[in-house]
CSV table of C-alpha atoms in Angstrom, one decimal:
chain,number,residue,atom,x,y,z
A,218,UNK,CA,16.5,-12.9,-19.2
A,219,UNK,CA,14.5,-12.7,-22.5
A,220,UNK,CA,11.1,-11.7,-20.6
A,221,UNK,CA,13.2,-9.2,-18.6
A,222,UNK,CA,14.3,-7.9,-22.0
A,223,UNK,CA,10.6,-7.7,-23.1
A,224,UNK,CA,9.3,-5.9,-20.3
A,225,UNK,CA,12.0,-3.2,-21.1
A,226,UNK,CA,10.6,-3.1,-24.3
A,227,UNK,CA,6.7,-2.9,-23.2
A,228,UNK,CA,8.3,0.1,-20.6
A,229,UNK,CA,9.9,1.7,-23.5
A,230,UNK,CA,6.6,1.7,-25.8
A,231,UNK,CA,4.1,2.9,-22.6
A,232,UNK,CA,6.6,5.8,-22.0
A,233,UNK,CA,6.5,6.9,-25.2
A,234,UNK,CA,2.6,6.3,-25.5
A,235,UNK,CA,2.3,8.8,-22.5
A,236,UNK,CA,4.0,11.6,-25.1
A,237,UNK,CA,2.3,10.2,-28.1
A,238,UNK,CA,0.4,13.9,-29.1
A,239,UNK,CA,3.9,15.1,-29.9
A,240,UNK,CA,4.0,12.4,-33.0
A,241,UNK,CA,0.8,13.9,-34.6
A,242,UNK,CA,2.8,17.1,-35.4
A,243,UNK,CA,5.6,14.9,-36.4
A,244,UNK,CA,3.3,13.1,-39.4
A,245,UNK,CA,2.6,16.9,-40.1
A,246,UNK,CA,6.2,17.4,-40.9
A,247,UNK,CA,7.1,14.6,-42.5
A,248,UNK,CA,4.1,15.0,-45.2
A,249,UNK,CA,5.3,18.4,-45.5
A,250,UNK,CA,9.0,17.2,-46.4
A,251,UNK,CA,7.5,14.7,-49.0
A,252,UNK,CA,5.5,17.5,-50.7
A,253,UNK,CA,8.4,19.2,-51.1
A,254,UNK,CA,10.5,16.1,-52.8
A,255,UNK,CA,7.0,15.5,-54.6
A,256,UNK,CA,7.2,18.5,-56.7
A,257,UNK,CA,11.3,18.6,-56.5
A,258,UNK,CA,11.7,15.3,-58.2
A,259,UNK,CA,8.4,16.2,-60.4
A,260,UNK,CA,10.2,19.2,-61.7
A,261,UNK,CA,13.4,17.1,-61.9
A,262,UNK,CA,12.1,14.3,-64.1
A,263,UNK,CA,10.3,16.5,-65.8
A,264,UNK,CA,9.1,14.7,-68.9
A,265,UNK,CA,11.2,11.7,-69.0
A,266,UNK,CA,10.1,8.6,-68.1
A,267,UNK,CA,12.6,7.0,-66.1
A,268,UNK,CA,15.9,8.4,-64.0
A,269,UNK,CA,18.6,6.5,-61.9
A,270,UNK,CA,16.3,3.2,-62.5
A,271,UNK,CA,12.9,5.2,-61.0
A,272,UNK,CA,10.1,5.6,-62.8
A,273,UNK,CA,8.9,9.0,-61.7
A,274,UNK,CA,5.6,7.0,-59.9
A,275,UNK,CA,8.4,5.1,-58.5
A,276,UNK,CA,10.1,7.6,-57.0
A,277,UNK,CA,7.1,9.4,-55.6
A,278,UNK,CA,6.3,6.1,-53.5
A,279,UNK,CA,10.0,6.0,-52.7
A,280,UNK,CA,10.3,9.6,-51.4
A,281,UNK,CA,7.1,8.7,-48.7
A,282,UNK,CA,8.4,5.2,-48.2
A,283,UNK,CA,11.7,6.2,-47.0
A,284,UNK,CA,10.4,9.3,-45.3
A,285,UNK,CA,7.9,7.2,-43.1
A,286,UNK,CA,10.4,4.3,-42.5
A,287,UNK,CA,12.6,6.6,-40.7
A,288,UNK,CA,10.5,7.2,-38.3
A,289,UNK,CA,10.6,3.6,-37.7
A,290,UNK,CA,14.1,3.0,-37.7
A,291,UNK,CA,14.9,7.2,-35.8
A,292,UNK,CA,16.1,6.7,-32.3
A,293,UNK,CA,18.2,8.8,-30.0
A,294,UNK,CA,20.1,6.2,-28.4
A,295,UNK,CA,23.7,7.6,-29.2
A,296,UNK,CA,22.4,10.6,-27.0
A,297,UNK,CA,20.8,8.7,-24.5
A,298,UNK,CA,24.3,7.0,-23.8
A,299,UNK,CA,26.0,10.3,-24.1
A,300,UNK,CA,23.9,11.4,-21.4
A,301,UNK,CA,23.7,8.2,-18.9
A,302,UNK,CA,28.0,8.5,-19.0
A,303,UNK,CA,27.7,12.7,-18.4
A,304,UNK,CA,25.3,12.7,-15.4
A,305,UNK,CA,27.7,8.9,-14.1
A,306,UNK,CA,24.0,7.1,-14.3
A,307,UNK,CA,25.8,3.9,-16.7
A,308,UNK,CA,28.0,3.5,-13.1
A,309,UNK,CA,24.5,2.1,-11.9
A,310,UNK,CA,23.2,0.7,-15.0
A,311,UNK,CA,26.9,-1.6,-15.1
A,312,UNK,CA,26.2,-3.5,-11.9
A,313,UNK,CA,22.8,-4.2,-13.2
A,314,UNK,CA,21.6,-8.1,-13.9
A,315,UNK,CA,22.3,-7.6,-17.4
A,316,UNK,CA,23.8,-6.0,-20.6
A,317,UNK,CA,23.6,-2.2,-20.7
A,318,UNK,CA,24.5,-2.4,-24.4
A,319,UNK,CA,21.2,-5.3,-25.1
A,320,UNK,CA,18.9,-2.8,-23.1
A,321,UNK,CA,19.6,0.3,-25.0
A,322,UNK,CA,18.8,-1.7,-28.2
A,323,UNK,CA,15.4,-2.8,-26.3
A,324,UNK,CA,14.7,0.3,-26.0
A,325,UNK,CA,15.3,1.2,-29.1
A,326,UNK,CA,13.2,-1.6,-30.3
A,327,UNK,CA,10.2,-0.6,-28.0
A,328,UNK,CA,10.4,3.1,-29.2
A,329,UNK,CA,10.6,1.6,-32.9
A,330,UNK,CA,7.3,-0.1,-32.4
A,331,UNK,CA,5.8,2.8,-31.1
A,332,UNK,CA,6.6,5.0,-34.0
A,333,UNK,CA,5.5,2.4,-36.3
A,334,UNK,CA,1.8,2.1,-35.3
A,335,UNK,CA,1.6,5.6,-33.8
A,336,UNK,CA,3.7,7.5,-36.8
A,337,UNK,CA,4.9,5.4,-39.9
A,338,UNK,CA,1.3,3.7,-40.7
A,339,UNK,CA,-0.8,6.6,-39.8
A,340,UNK,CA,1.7,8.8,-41.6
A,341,UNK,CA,1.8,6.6,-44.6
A,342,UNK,CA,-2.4,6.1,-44.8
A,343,UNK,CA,-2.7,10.1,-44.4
A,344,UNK,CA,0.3,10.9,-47.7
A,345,UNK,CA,-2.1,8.4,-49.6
A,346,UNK,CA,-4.5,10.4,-49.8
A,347,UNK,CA,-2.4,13.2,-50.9
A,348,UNK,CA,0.3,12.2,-53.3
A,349,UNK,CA,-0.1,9.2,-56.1
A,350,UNK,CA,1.8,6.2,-54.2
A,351,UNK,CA,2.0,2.9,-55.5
A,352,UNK,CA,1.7,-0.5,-53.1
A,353,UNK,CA,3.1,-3.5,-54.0
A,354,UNK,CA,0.9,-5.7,-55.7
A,355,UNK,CA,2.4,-9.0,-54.1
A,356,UNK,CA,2.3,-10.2,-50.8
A,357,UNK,CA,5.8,-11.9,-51.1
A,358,UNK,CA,7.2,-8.1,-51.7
A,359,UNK,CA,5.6,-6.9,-49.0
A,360,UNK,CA,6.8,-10.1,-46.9
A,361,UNK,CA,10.4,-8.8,-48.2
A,362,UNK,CA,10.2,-5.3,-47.6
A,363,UNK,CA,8.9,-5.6,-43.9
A,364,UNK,CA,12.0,-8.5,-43.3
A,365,UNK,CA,14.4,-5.5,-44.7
A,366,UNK,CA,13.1,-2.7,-43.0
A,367,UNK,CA,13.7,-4.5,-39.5
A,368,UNK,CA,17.6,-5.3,-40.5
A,369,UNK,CA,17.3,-1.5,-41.3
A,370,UNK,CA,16.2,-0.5,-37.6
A,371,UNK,CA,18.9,-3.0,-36.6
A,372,UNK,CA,21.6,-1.4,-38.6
A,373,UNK,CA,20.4,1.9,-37.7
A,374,UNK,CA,20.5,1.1,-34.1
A,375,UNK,CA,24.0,-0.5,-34.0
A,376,UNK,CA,25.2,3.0,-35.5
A,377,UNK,CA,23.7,4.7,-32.8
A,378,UNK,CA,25.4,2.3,-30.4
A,379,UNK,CA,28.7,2.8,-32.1
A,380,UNK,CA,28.1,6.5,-31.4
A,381,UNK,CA,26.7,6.8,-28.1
A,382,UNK,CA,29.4,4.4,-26.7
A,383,UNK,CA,32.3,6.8,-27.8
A,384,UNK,CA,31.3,9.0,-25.1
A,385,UNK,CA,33.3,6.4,-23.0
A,386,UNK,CA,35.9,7.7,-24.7
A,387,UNK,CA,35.8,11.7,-25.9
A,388,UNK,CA,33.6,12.2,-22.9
A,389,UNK,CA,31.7,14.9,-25.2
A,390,UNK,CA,30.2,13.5,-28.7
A,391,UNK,CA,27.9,15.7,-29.6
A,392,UNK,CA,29.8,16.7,-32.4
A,393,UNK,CA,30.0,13.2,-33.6
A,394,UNK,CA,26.1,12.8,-33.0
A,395,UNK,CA,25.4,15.4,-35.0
A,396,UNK,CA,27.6,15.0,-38.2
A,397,UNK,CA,26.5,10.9,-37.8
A,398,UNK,CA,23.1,12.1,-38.5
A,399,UNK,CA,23.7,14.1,-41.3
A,400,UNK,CA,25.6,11.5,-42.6
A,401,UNK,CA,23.0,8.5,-42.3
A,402,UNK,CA,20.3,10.7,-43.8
A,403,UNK,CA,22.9,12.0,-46.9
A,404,UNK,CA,24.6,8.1,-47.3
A,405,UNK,CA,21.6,5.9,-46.6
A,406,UNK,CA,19.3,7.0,-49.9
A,407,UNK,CA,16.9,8.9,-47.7
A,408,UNK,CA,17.2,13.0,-49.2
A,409,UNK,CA,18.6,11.2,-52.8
A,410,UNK,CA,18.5,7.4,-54.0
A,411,UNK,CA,21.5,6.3,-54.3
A,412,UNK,CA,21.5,5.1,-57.9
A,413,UNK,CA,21.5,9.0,-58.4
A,414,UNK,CA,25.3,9.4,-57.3
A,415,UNK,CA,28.1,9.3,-59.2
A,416,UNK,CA,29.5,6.0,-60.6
A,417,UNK,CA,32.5,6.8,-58.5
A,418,UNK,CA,30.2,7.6,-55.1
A,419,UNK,CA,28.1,4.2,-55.8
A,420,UNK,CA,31.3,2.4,-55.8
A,421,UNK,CA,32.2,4.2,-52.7
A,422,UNK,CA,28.9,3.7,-50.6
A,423,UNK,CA,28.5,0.2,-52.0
A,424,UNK,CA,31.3,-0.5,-49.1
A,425,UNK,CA,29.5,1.5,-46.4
A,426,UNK,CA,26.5,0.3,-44.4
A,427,UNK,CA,24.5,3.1,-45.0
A,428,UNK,CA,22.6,1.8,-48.2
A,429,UNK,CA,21.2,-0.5,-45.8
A,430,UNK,CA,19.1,1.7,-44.2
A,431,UNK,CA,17.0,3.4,-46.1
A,432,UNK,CA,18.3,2.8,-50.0
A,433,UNK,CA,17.8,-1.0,-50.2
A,434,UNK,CA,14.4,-1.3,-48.7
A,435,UNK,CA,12.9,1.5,-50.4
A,436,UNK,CA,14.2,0.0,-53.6
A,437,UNK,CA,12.3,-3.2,-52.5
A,438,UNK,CA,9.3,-1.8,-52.0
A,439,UNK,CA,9.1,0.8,-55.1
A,440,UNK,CA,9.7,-2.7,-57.2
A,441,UNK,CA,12.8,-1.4,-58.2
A,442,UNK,CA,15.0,-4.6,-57.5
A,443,UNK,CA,13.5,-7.7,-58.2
A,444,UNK,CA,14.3,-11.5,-58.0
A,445,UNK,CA,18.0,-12.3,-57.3
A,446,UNK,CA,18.4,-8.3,-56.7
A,447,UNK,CA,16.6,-8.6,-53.6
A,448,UNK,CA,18.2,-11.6,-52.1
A,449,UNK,CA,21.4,-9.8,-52.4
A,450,UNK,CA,19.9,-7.0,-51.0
A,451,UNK,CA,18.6,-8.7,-47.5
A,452,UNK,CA,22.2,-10.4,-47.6
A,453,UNK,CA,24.2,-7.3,-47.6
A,454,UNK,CA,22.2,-5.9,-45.0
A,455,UNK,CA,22.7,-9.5,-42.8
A,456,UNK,CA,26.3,-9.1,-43.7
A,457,UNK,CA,26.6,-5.1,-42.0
A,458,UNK,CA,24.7,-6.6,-39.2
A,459,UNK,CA,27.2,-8.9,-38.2
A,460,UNK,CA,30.0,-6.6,-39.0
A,461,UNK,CA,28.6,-3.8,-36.9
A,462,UNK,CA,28.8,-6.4,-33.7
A,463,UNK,CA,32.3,-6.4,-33.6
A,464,UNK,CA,32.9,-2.9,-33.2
A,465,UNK,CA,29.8,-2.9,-30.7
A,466,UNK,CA,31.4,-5.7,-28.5
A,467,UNK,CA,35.3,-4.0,-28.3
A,468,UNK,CA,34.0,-0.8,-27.7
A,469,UNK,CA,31.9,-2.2,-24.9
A,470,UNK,CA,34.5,-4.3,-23.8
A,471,UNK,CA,37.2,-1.4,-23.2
A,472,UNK,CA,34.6,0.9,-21.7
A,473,UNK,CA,33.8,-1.6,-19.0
A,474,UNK,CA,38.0,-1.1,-18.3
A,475,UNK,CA,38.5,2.6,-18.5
A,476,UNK,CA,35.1,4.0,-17.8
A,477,UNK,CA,35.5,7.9,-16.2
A,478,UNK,CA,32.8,9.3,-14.6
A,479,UNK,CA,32.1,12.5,-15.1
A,480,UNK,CA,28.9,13.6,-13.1
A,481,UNK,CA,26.0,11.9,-11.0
């Protein structure tokens, strides 16, 4: 089972190497969006040293860090779904030797290591060059930043799950698929860190798994937490993993009972 799992995963990857021209343009954008936080957050800080525990060097490396990360952790999944249930192709992918559920997230997974050596590192070398970024110094941060930023593809991933498999029951989500995206982008720390909120909203999101995608590991990686800080950080994330399972397993589970096909 596990080597049928990795061949979906090399399939997944050599697809998307076929299209892999169409991520050049994509590092294009991306640098283009961190320019624009560059001098946003320049103007912002303006002459103070520190805001919402960033340095303003700190928040430069932040801004590209969690800008090229999502391209790690980005997926379409949820849509993917959406469309397998529309056109009645998950009818044949259910009497399959294995999980449709598990395969998705393969996928996801193959994709996720395409982006990353075709997008994220190329991106991240090329904004270098451009805008003052600062690495971590230490091979132990580095050790804990990469261990976060996988939880945050996994968390990522399960919310895409969670969204594609309530096709099963609105039969049209694209809606949903579109408002979830806004929302991971606005709630995660990507467009503004969360320390930046409100005390109210902090208290709010510190009860959502969003932080856990981009937030927490791009405060690893700016040096913003340290010590014990991190450890609760990688915890909170393992802790939304296992919480977003449940929901993943009784969705799945009642969609194998009253799946409707609409198409195929």
């Amino acid at each position: 089972m596990f080597s049928m799992y990795a061949e979906i995963i090399r399939i997944r990857f050599l697809t998307m190497l076929a299209y892999r021209v169409n991520y050049y343009s994509g590092i294009i954008v991306y640098s283009i969006n961190i320019g624009a936080y560059y001098f946003l957050w320049n103007a912002i800080y303006g002459g103070q040293s520190s805001m919402g525990g960033l340095t303003a060097q700190q928040m430069v490396t932040y801004v590209a860090i969690s800008w090229m990360a999502r391209a790690f952790y980005f997926n379409n999944i949820d849509q993917e779904m959406a469309m397998d249930i529309k056109e009645g192709k998950v009818a044949i992918e259910m009497i399959r030797p294995y999980n449709y559920v598990t395969v998705k997230l393969m996928q996801g997974f193959g994709e996720g290591i395409f982006r990353l050596i075709f997008f994220s590192v190329p991106g991240m070398f090329i904004v270098s060059f451009i805008f003052p970024i600062h690495y971590p110094d230490s091979a132990v941060t580095w050790s804990w930043y990469l261990l976060s930023l996988m939880i945050s593809f996994v968390i990522n991933t399960q919310i895409n799950l969670i969204t594609g498999l309530l096709t099963f029951f609105f039969y049209n989500n694209e809606g949903i698929m579109r408002a979830k995206r806004v929302i991971v982008d606005l709630f995660s720390g990507l467009i503004l860190p969360i320390s930046f909120y409100p005390d109210w909203a902090q208290e709010i999101l510190k009860y959502l798994p969003f932080q856990a995608i981009s937030y927490l590991p791009g405060m690893i990686f700016t040096g913003g937490m340290a010590g014990e800080k991190i450890y609760t950080a990688l915890f909170v994330q393992f802790v939304w993993v296992m919480i977003l399972l449940l929901p993943i397993w009784f969705m799945w589970w009642r969609a194998r009972k009253s799946v409707v096909i609409q198409g195929g």
